[in-house]
Coordinates of C-alpha atoms and ligand atoms in Angstrom, one line a residue:
M1 CA 24.7 61.7 184.8
A2 CA 25.8 63.4 181.6
I3 CA 27.4 60.7 179.5
P4 CA 29.1 61.6 176.2
E5 CA 27.5 59.2 173.6
H6 CA 30.6 58.7 171.4
K7 CA 28.5 57.8 168.5
E8 CA 31.6 57.9 166.1
I9 CA 33.6 55.4 167.9
R10 CA 30.5 53.1 168.3
E11 CA 30.0 53.5 164.6
L12 CA 33.6 52.6 163.9
A13 CA 33.4 49.6 166.1
R14 CA 30.3 48.4 164.4
R15 CA 31.9 48.7 161.0
F16 CA 35.0 46.9 162.2
L17 CA 32.7 44.0 163.7
E18 CA 31.1 43.5 160.3
E19 CA 34.5 42.5 158.9
A20 CA 35.8 40.9 162.0
R21 CA 33.0 38.4 162.6
P22 CA 33.9 35.7 160.2
V23 CA 37.6 36.1 160.9
L24 CA 37.0 35.8 164.7
A25 CA 34.7 32.7 164.2
A26 CA 37.5 31.0 162.4
H27 CA 40.0 31.7 165.1
E28 CA 37.5 30.7 167.8
E29 CA 37.2 27.3 166.1
K30 CA 40.9 26.8 166.0
E31 CA 41.5 28.3 169.5
A32 CA 43.9 30.7 167.8
F33 CA 44.8 34.3 168.8
P34 CA 43.2 36.6 166.2
W35 CA 46.4 38.5 165.3
P36 CA 44.9 40.3 162.2
L37 CA 42.1 41.6 164.4
A38 CA 44.4 42.6 167.2
Q39 CA 46.5 44.5 164.6
K40 CA 43.5 46.2 163.1
M41 CA 42.3 47.2 166.5
G42 CA 45.6 48.8 167.2
D43 CA 45.5 50.6 163.8
L44 CA 42.0 52.0 164.6
G45 CA 43.2 53.3 167.9
F46 CA 41.1 50.9 169.9
L47 CA 44.0 49.8 172.1
G48 CA 44.9 53.2 173.5
V49 CA 41.5 54.9 173.6
F50 CA 42.1 57.1 176.7
A51 CA 45.9 57.2 176.4
P52 CA 47.1 60.8 175.8
E53 CA 47.8 61.7 172.2
E54 CA 51.4 62.7 173.0
L55 CA 51.9 59.1 174.2
G56 CA 50.5 57.5 171.0
G57 CA 46.9 57.1 172.3
A58 CA 43.6 58.3 170.8
G59 CA 43.4 61.0 173.6
L60 CA 39.6 60.3 174.2
D61 CA 37.9 60.0 177.6
F62 CA 37.1 57.0 179.6
W63 CA 33.6 57.0 178.3
A64 CA 34.8 56.3 174.9
Y65 CA 36.5 53.2 176.2
V66 CA 33.3 52.2 177.9
A67 CA 31.4 52.6 174.6
L68 CA 33.9 50.4 172.8
L69 CA 33.8 47.7 175.6
E70 CA 29.9 47.7 175.1
E71 CA 30.2 47.5 171.3
L72 CA 32.7 44.7 171.5
G73 CA 31.3 43.0 174.6
G74 CA 29.3 40.4 172.5
Y75 CA 32.8 39.2 171.1
A76 CA 34.4 38.4 174.4
S77 CA 37.7 37.2 172.8
L78 CA 38.0 40.7 171.3
R79 CA 36.8 42.6 174.3
S80 CA 39.4 40.7 176.2
I81 CA 42.2 42.3 174.1
L82 CA 40.8 45.7 174.7
S83 CA 40.5 45.2 178.4
V84 CA 43.8 43.4 179.2
Q85 CA 45.7 46.1 177.2
Q86 CA 44.1 49.1 178.6
S87 CA 42.6 48.3 182.0
L88 CA 45.3 45.9 183.2
V89 CA 48.4 47.3 181.6
L90 CA 48.0 50.8 180.2
T91 CA 46.1 52.0 183.3
P92 CA 48.7 51.0 185.9
L93 CA 51.5 52.4 183.6
L94 CA 49.7 55.7 183.3
T95 CA 48.8 55.9 186.9
F96 CA 52.0 54.7 188.6
G97 CA 54.7 54.9 185.8
T98 CA 57.7 57.2 185.8
E99 CA 58.1 59.4 182.7
G100 CA 60.8 57.0 181.4
Q101 CA 58.5 54.0 181.8
K102 CA 55.6 55.7 180.1
R103 CA 57.8 56.7 177.2
R104 CA 59.2 53.3 176.9
Y105 CA 56.0 51.4 176.9
V106 CA 52.8 53.5 176.5
P107 CA 53.1 54.5 172.8
R108 CA 53.8 51.0 171.5
L109 CA 51.0 49.6 173.7
A110 CA 48.6 52.3 172.8
R111 CA 49.1 51.9 169.0
G112 CA 48.9 48.0 169.4
E113 CA 52.5 47.4 168.2
I114 CA 53.0 45.3 171.3
L115 CA 50.6 43.7 173.7
G116 CA 50.8 43.6 177.4
A117 CA 49.9 41.1 180.2
Y118 CA 49.1 41.3 183.9
A119 CA 50.6 38.5 185.7
L120 CA 49.3 38.2 189.3
T121 CA 47.6 34.8 189.6
E122 CA 49.7 31.7 190.5
P123 CA 48.8 28.1 190.9
E124 CA 48.5 28.4 194.7
A125 CA 47.4 32.0 194.8
G126 CA 44.1 32.9 193.1
S127 CA 41.5 34.7 195.0
D128 CA 44.1 34.9 197.8
A129 CA 46.5 36.8 195.6
G130 CA 48.5 38.2 198.5
S131 CA 49.8 34.7 199.1
L132 CA 51.8 34.7 195.9
R133 CA 55.2 33.0 195.9
T134 CA 57.0 34.5 193.1
R135 CA 60.2 36.1 194.5
A136 CA 62.3 39.0 193.4
Y137 CA 65.8 39.1 194.9
R138 CA 67.7 42.3 194.8
N139 CA 71.2 42.0 193.1
G140 CA 73.1 45.2 192.7
D141 CA 71.2 47.3 190.2
H142 CA 69.0 44.4 189.2
Y143 CA 66.3 42.2 190.6
V144 CA 66.2 38.4 189.8
L145 CA 62.7 37.0 189.5
E146 CA 61.9 33.4 190.3
G147 CA 58.4 31.9 190.1
Q148 CA 55.4 31.0 188.0
K149 CA 52.1 32.6 187.1
T150 CA 49.0 30.8 185.8
F151 CA 45.8 31.7 183.8
I152 CA 47.6 34.9 182.4
S153 CA 45.7 36.5 179.5
H154 CA 48.1 37.4 176.6
A155 CA 50.8 35.2 178.2
N156 CA 51.9 33.9 174.8
V157 CA 51.4 37.1 172.7
A158 CA 52.6 39.8 175.0
E159 CA 55.9 41.5 174.9
V160 CA 55.6 43.2 178.3
F161 CA 54.4 41.7 181.5
L162 CA 53.3 43.4 184.7
V163 CA 54.6 40.8 187.2
F164 CA 53.8 40.9 190.9
A165 CA 56.5 39.4 193.2
K166 CA 57.5 39.3 196.8
T167 CA 60.5 41.5 197.6
D168 CA 60.1 41.1 201.3
P169 CA 57.9 38.1 202.3
E170 CA 58.1 39.0 206.0
R171 CA 55.9 42.2 205.3
G172 CA 52.8 40.3 203.8
N173 CA 51.0 42.4 201.2
R174 CA 53.4 45.3 201.8
G175 CA 56.3 43.1 200.7
I176 CA 54.9 42.8 197.2
T177 CA 56.4 44.7 194.3
A178 CA 55.2 45.3 190.7
F179 CA 57.7 44.8 187.9
L180 CA 57.7 45.6 184.2
V181 CA 59.2 42.5 182.7
E182 CA 60.0 42.2 179.0
R183 CA 59.7 39.0 177.1
E184 CA 63.3 39.5 176.0
D185 CA 64.5 39.5 179.6
G186 CA 64.0 35.7 179.3
V187 CA 60.4 35.1 180.2
R188 CA 59.1 31.7 179.1
T189 CA 55.5 31.1 178.5
T190 CA 53.2 28.1 177.5
P191 CA 49.6 28.1 176.3
L192 CA 46.6 26.9 178.2
K193 CA 44.1 25.5 175.8
G194 CA 40.6 23.9 176.0
K195 CA 38.8 26.9 177.5
L196 CA 35.0 26.8 177.8
G197 CA 34.7 30.2 176.3
L198 CA 37.0 33.1 175.2
R199 CA 38.3 30.6 172.8
A200 CA 40.2 33.0 170.6
A201 CA 41.7 34.8 173.6
D202 CA 45.2 33.9 174.6
T203 CA 45.8 32.4 178.0
G204 CA 48.9 30.8 179.4
M205 CA 51.5 30.2 182.1
V206 CA 54.4 32.5 182.7
F207 CA 57.7 31.1 184.0
L208 CA 60.2 33.3 185.5
E209 CA 63.4 31.4 185.9
G210 CA 66.2 33.7 187.1
V211 CA 64.9 36.5 185.0
R212 CA 67.1 39.7 185.5
V213 CA 65.1 43.0 185.6
P214 CA 66.8 46.4 186.0
R215 CA 65.7 48.4 189.0
D216 CA 64.1 51.1 187.0
R217 CA 61.6 48.6 185.9
V218 CA 59.8 48.6 189.4
L219 CA 56.3 50.1 188.9
G220 CA 55.0 52.3 191.8
G221 CA 57.9 51.7 194.3
E222 CA 59.2 48.7 196.1
G223 CA 56.5 47.3 198.5
E224 CA 53.8 49.1 196.6
G225 CA 52.8 46.2 194.4
F226 CA 49.6 45.1 196.0
K227 CA 48.3 48.6 195.9
V228 CA 49.1 48.7 192.2
A229 CA 47.4 45.3 191.7
L230 CA 44.2 46.4 193.5
A231 CA 43.9 49.8 192.0
T232 CA 44.3 48.1 188.6
L233 CA 41.5 45.6 189.4
D234 CA 39.1 48.5 190.2
T235 CA 39.4 49.7 186.5
G236 CA 39.5 46.0 185.3
R237 CA 36.2 45.3 187.1
V238 CA 34.4 48.3 185.6
S239 CA 35.6 47.3 182.2
L240 CA 34.4 43.6 182.7
A241 CA 31.0 45.2 183.7
A242 CA 30.9 47.2 180.5
G243 CA 31.8 44.2 178.5
A244 CA 29.0 42.3 180.1
V245 CA 26.6 44.9 179.2
G246 CA 27.7 44.5 175.7
L247 CA 27.3 40.8 175.8
M248 CA 23.7 41.2 177.1
Q249 CA 23.0 43.8 174.4
R250 CA 24.0 41.3 171.7
A251 CA 22.1 38.3 173.3
L252 CA 18.9 40.4 173.7
G253 CA 19.2 41.7 170.0
L254 CA 19.6 38.2 168.7
S255 CA 16.8 36.8 170.9
L256 CA 14.4 39.6 169.9
R257 CA 15.1 38.9 166.2
Y258 CA 14.7 35.1 166.7
A259 CA 11.5 35.5 168.6
Q260 CA 10.0 37.6 165.9
E261 CA 11.0 35.2 163.2
R262 CA 10.4 31.8 164.8
R263 CA 6.8 30.6 164.5
Q264 CA 5.1 27.9 166.7
F265 CA 1.4 27.4 167.3
G266 CA 0.6 29.6 164.2
R267 CA 2.3 32.7 165.5
P268 CA 5.7 34.2 166.2
I269 CA 7.0 33.0 169.6
A270 CA 7.5 36.7 170.5
A271 CA 3.6 36.7 170.8
F272 CA 3.7 34.3 173.9
Q273 CA 3.6 35.9 177.2
L274 CA 6.3 33.6 178.7
V275 CA 8.7 34.6 175.9
Q276 CA 8.0 38.2 176.4
A277 CA 8.7 37.6 180.2
H278 CA 12.2 36.3 179.2
L279 CA 12.8 39.4 177.1
A280 CA 11.6 41.7 179.8
E281 CA 13.9 40.1 182.4
M282 CA 16.8 40.4 179.9
K283 CA 16.2 44.0 179.3
L284 CA 15.9 44.7 183.0
D285 CA 19.3 42.8 183.7
L286 CA 20.9 44.8 180.8
E287 CA 19.8 48.2 181.9
A288 CA 20.4 47.7 185.6
S289 CA 23.9 46.5 184.8
R290 CA 24.5 49.5 182.6
L291 CA 23.4 51.9 185.3
L292 CA 25.7 50.3 187.9
T293 CA 28.5 50.5 185.4
Y294 CA 27.9 54.0 184.6
Q295 CA 27.8 54.9 188.3
A296 CA 31.2 53.4 188.9
V297 CA 32.6 55.1 186.0
A298 CA 31.2 58.4 187.0
K299 CA 32.7 58.0 190.5
K300 CA 36.1 57.1 189.1
L301 CA 36.1 60.2 186.8
Q302 CA 35.4 62.3 189.8
G303 CA 38.7 61.1 191.2
E304 CA 37.0 59.4 194.2
R305 CA 37.6 55.9 195.4
Y306 CA 35.3 53.7 193.5
T307 CA 36.2 50.1 194.8
L308 CA 32.7 49.5 196.1
E309 CA 30.9 50.8 192.9
A310 CA 33.4 48.7 190.7
S311 CA 32.7 45.6 192.7
M312 CA 28.9 46.1 192.7
A313 CA 28.9 46.7 188.9
K314 CA 31.1 43.7 188.2
L315 CA 29.2 41.4 190.5
F316 CA 25.8 42.3 189.2
A317 CA 26.7 42.6 185.5
S318 CA 28.7 39.3 185.3
E319 CA 25.8 37.3 187.1
A320 CA 23.2 39.1 184.9
A321 CA 25.2 38.3 181.7
N322 CA 24.9 34.6 182.6
R323 CA 21.2 34.9 183.3
V324 CA 20.7 36.7 180.1
A325 CA 22.8 34.2 178.1
Y326 CA 20.8 31.4 179.6
R327 CA 17.5 33.0 178.5
A328 CA 18.9 33.7 175.1
V329 CA 19.5 30.0 174.6
Q330 CA 16.1 29.2 176.0
I331 CA 14.4 31.5 173.6
H332 CA 16.3 29.8 170.7
G333 CA 15.2 26.4 171.8
G334 CA 17.2 23.4 170.4
Y335 CA 18.8 25.7 167.8
G336 CA 20.5 27.6 170.6
F337 CA 22.3 24.5 171.6
F338 CA 24.3 24.5 168.2
E339 CA 27.4 26.6 167.7
E340 CA 25.9 27.7 164.4
Y341 CA 23.8 30.1 166.5
E342 CA 25.7 32.8 168.1
V343 CA 23.9 32.6 171.4
A344 CA 25.7 29.3 172.1
R345 CA 29.0 31.2 172.1
L346 CA 27.5 34.0 174.3
Y347 CA 26.5 31.3 176.8
R348 CA 30.0 30.0 177.0
D349 CA 31.7 33.4 176.9
A350 CA 29.4 34.7 179.7
R351 CA 30.8 32.1 182.1
I352 CA 34.2 33.7 182.5
L353 CA 32.8 37.0 183.8
T354 CA 31.9 35.7 187.3
L355 CA 35.3 34.1 187.7
Y356 CA 38.2 36.4 186.9
E357 CA 39.3 39.7 188.3
G358 CA 37.7 38.4 191.5
T359 CA 35.0 35.9 191.6
S360 CA 31.5 36.7 192.6
E361 CA 32.1 35.5 196.1
I362 CA 35.2 37.8 196.3
Q363 CA 33.1 40.8 195.1
K364 CA 30.5 40.0 197.9
L365 CA 33.3 40.0 200.4
V366 CA 34.5 43.4 199.1
I367 CA 31.0 44.8 199.3
G368 CA 30.5 43.3 202.7
A369 CA 33.8 44.8 204.0
H370 CA 32.7 48.2 202.9
L371 CA 29.3 47.9 204.6
T372 CA 30.5 46.4 207.9
G373 CA 34.2 47.5 208.2
I374 CA 35.0 43.8 208.7
R375 CA 37.2 42.0 206.2
A376 CA 35.8 38.4 206.0
F377 CA 38.3 37.0 203.5
G378 CA 40.2 35.0 206.1
G379 CA 43.5 35.3 204.2
H380 CA 45.9 37.9 202.9
G381 CA 44.0 39.9 200.3
E382 CA 41.8 39.5 197.2
A383 CA 42.2 39.4 193.5
Ligands
LIG1 C1 40.5 32.7 181.2 C2 41.1 33.3 182.3 C3 41.9 34.4 182.2 C4 42.6 35.0 183.3 N1 43.4 36.0 183.1 C5 44.2 36.4 184.2 C6 45.1 37.5 183.9 O1 45.3 38.0 182.9 N2 46.0 37.8 185.1 C7 45.9 37.3 186.2 O2 46.6 37.5 187.1 N3 44.8 36.3 186.5 C8 44.1 35.8 185.5 N4 43.1 34.9 185.7 C9 43.0 34.3 187.0 C10 41.7 34.7 187.7 O3 41.7 36.0 188.2 C11 41.5 33.6 188.9 O4 41.2 32.4 188.3 C12 40.6 34.1 189.9 O5 41.1 35.1 190.7 C13 40.1 32.9 190.9 O6 41.2 32.2 191.4 P1 41.3 30.6 191.3 O7 41.0 30.3 189.9 O8 42.6 30.2 191.8 O9 40.0 30.1 192.2 P2 40.1 30.0 193.8 O10 40.6 31.2 194.5 O11 40.8 28.7 194.2 O12 38.5 29.8 194.1 C14 37.8 28.6 194.0 C15 36.4 28.9 194.6 O13 36.5 29.3 195.9 C16 35.9 30.5 196.3 N5 36.7 31.2 197.3 C17 38.0 31.5 197.4 N6 38.3 32.2 198.5 C18 37.1 32.4 199.1 C19 36.7 33.1 200.3 N7 37.6 33.8 201.0 N8 35.4 33.1 200.6 C20 34.5 32.6 199.8 N9 34.8 31.9 198.7 C21 36.1 31.8 198.3 C22 36.0 31.3 194.9 O14 35.0 32.3 194.8 C23 35.6 30.1 193.9 O15 34.3 29.9 193.9 C24 42.4 34.4 184.5 C25 41.6 33.2 184.7 C26 40.9 32.7 183.6 C27 40.1 31.5 183.8

């Protein structure tokens, strides 16, 4: 696998992080969205890395995006801005959008002038996303949307929402349609506070109460919404895997430094075999996750279906990140239990990775279905 290193963008990300760290920490503490950092990321071109230059993007390849996800992966609230904007909103727009839709949204999203959100999950439709209840009724040259979405990243900060709604409930997953809905159309949102991790990331509920959306805002055709949702999640899962790699990298780096500095029994704790065993397992989890992630990206870039590889990378890397964060706290001893030490945040932030964009259980069912040809979900589909 020949992988472009993208040293420059990695270096740019590291310089950005030097300044961003204290600002992010202050926002994490207040559970506030870090607007100044989101704007800076937009200015640096981080929010449209692989979007074409003629549409306001940086025009780089997908590997550059992976590099950025790795660099920012240790700061999950920032990594989340990258991945929601690009994997969950720009990717479906670039893949399924009409020329008019691309021109209307991509430049502003890619430059970070506006943020986007991906609104699939509902209170009664999580893993079983196909059972969503939000309705879209056709009314002349408009649709009228009725329903509510929950746990939506960027709900309170986005200007454009990719909303999945049923246009034809009789047709199951084939009756789902994706809509580009603007806040100005009358979307109401409320914040969801008190998250275990990702404390500076915005999460909220989205209420669609008689929201009128013109027909030309259907993304990918009527009845094609579930296809759009799942194709988007393939990219989303790969980007979460890359973010998990970044989180592990940060946790290992901090742990190595700490193990060399902290002395007990007259020597650095790094000199103890059991501490080295932790470090070795961390390194193994990190590198195995990276290889699975790169394998999924390589297949995606060959233009082949990569659902299996994306699920494997996401499952392994997200579980591995939790193991690694656990070991990082263990190496830090009691100090690791205090927020003053960054590993405490990494431990909290790692937890989301096995939950969203398909829980670990759902990834196993996706992998199992590929192996056996039998879908064991029991319901309509999967998120
Ligand atoms: C911080 C955060 C941000 C999020 N951002 C977004 C977003 O931007 N857009 C969006 O649309 N959604 C978002 N989500 C929602 C997320 O994708 C869902 O939480 C996830 O899909 C799981 O759904 P659920 O929470 O309803 O859990 P449930 O589906 O109720 O699952 C509960 C448990 O049951 C298990 N389970 C369910 N079905 C099966 C099965 N068939 N076999 C075995 N086990 C099963 C699950 O694995 C899990 O362990 C976000 C969630 C969080 C917490």
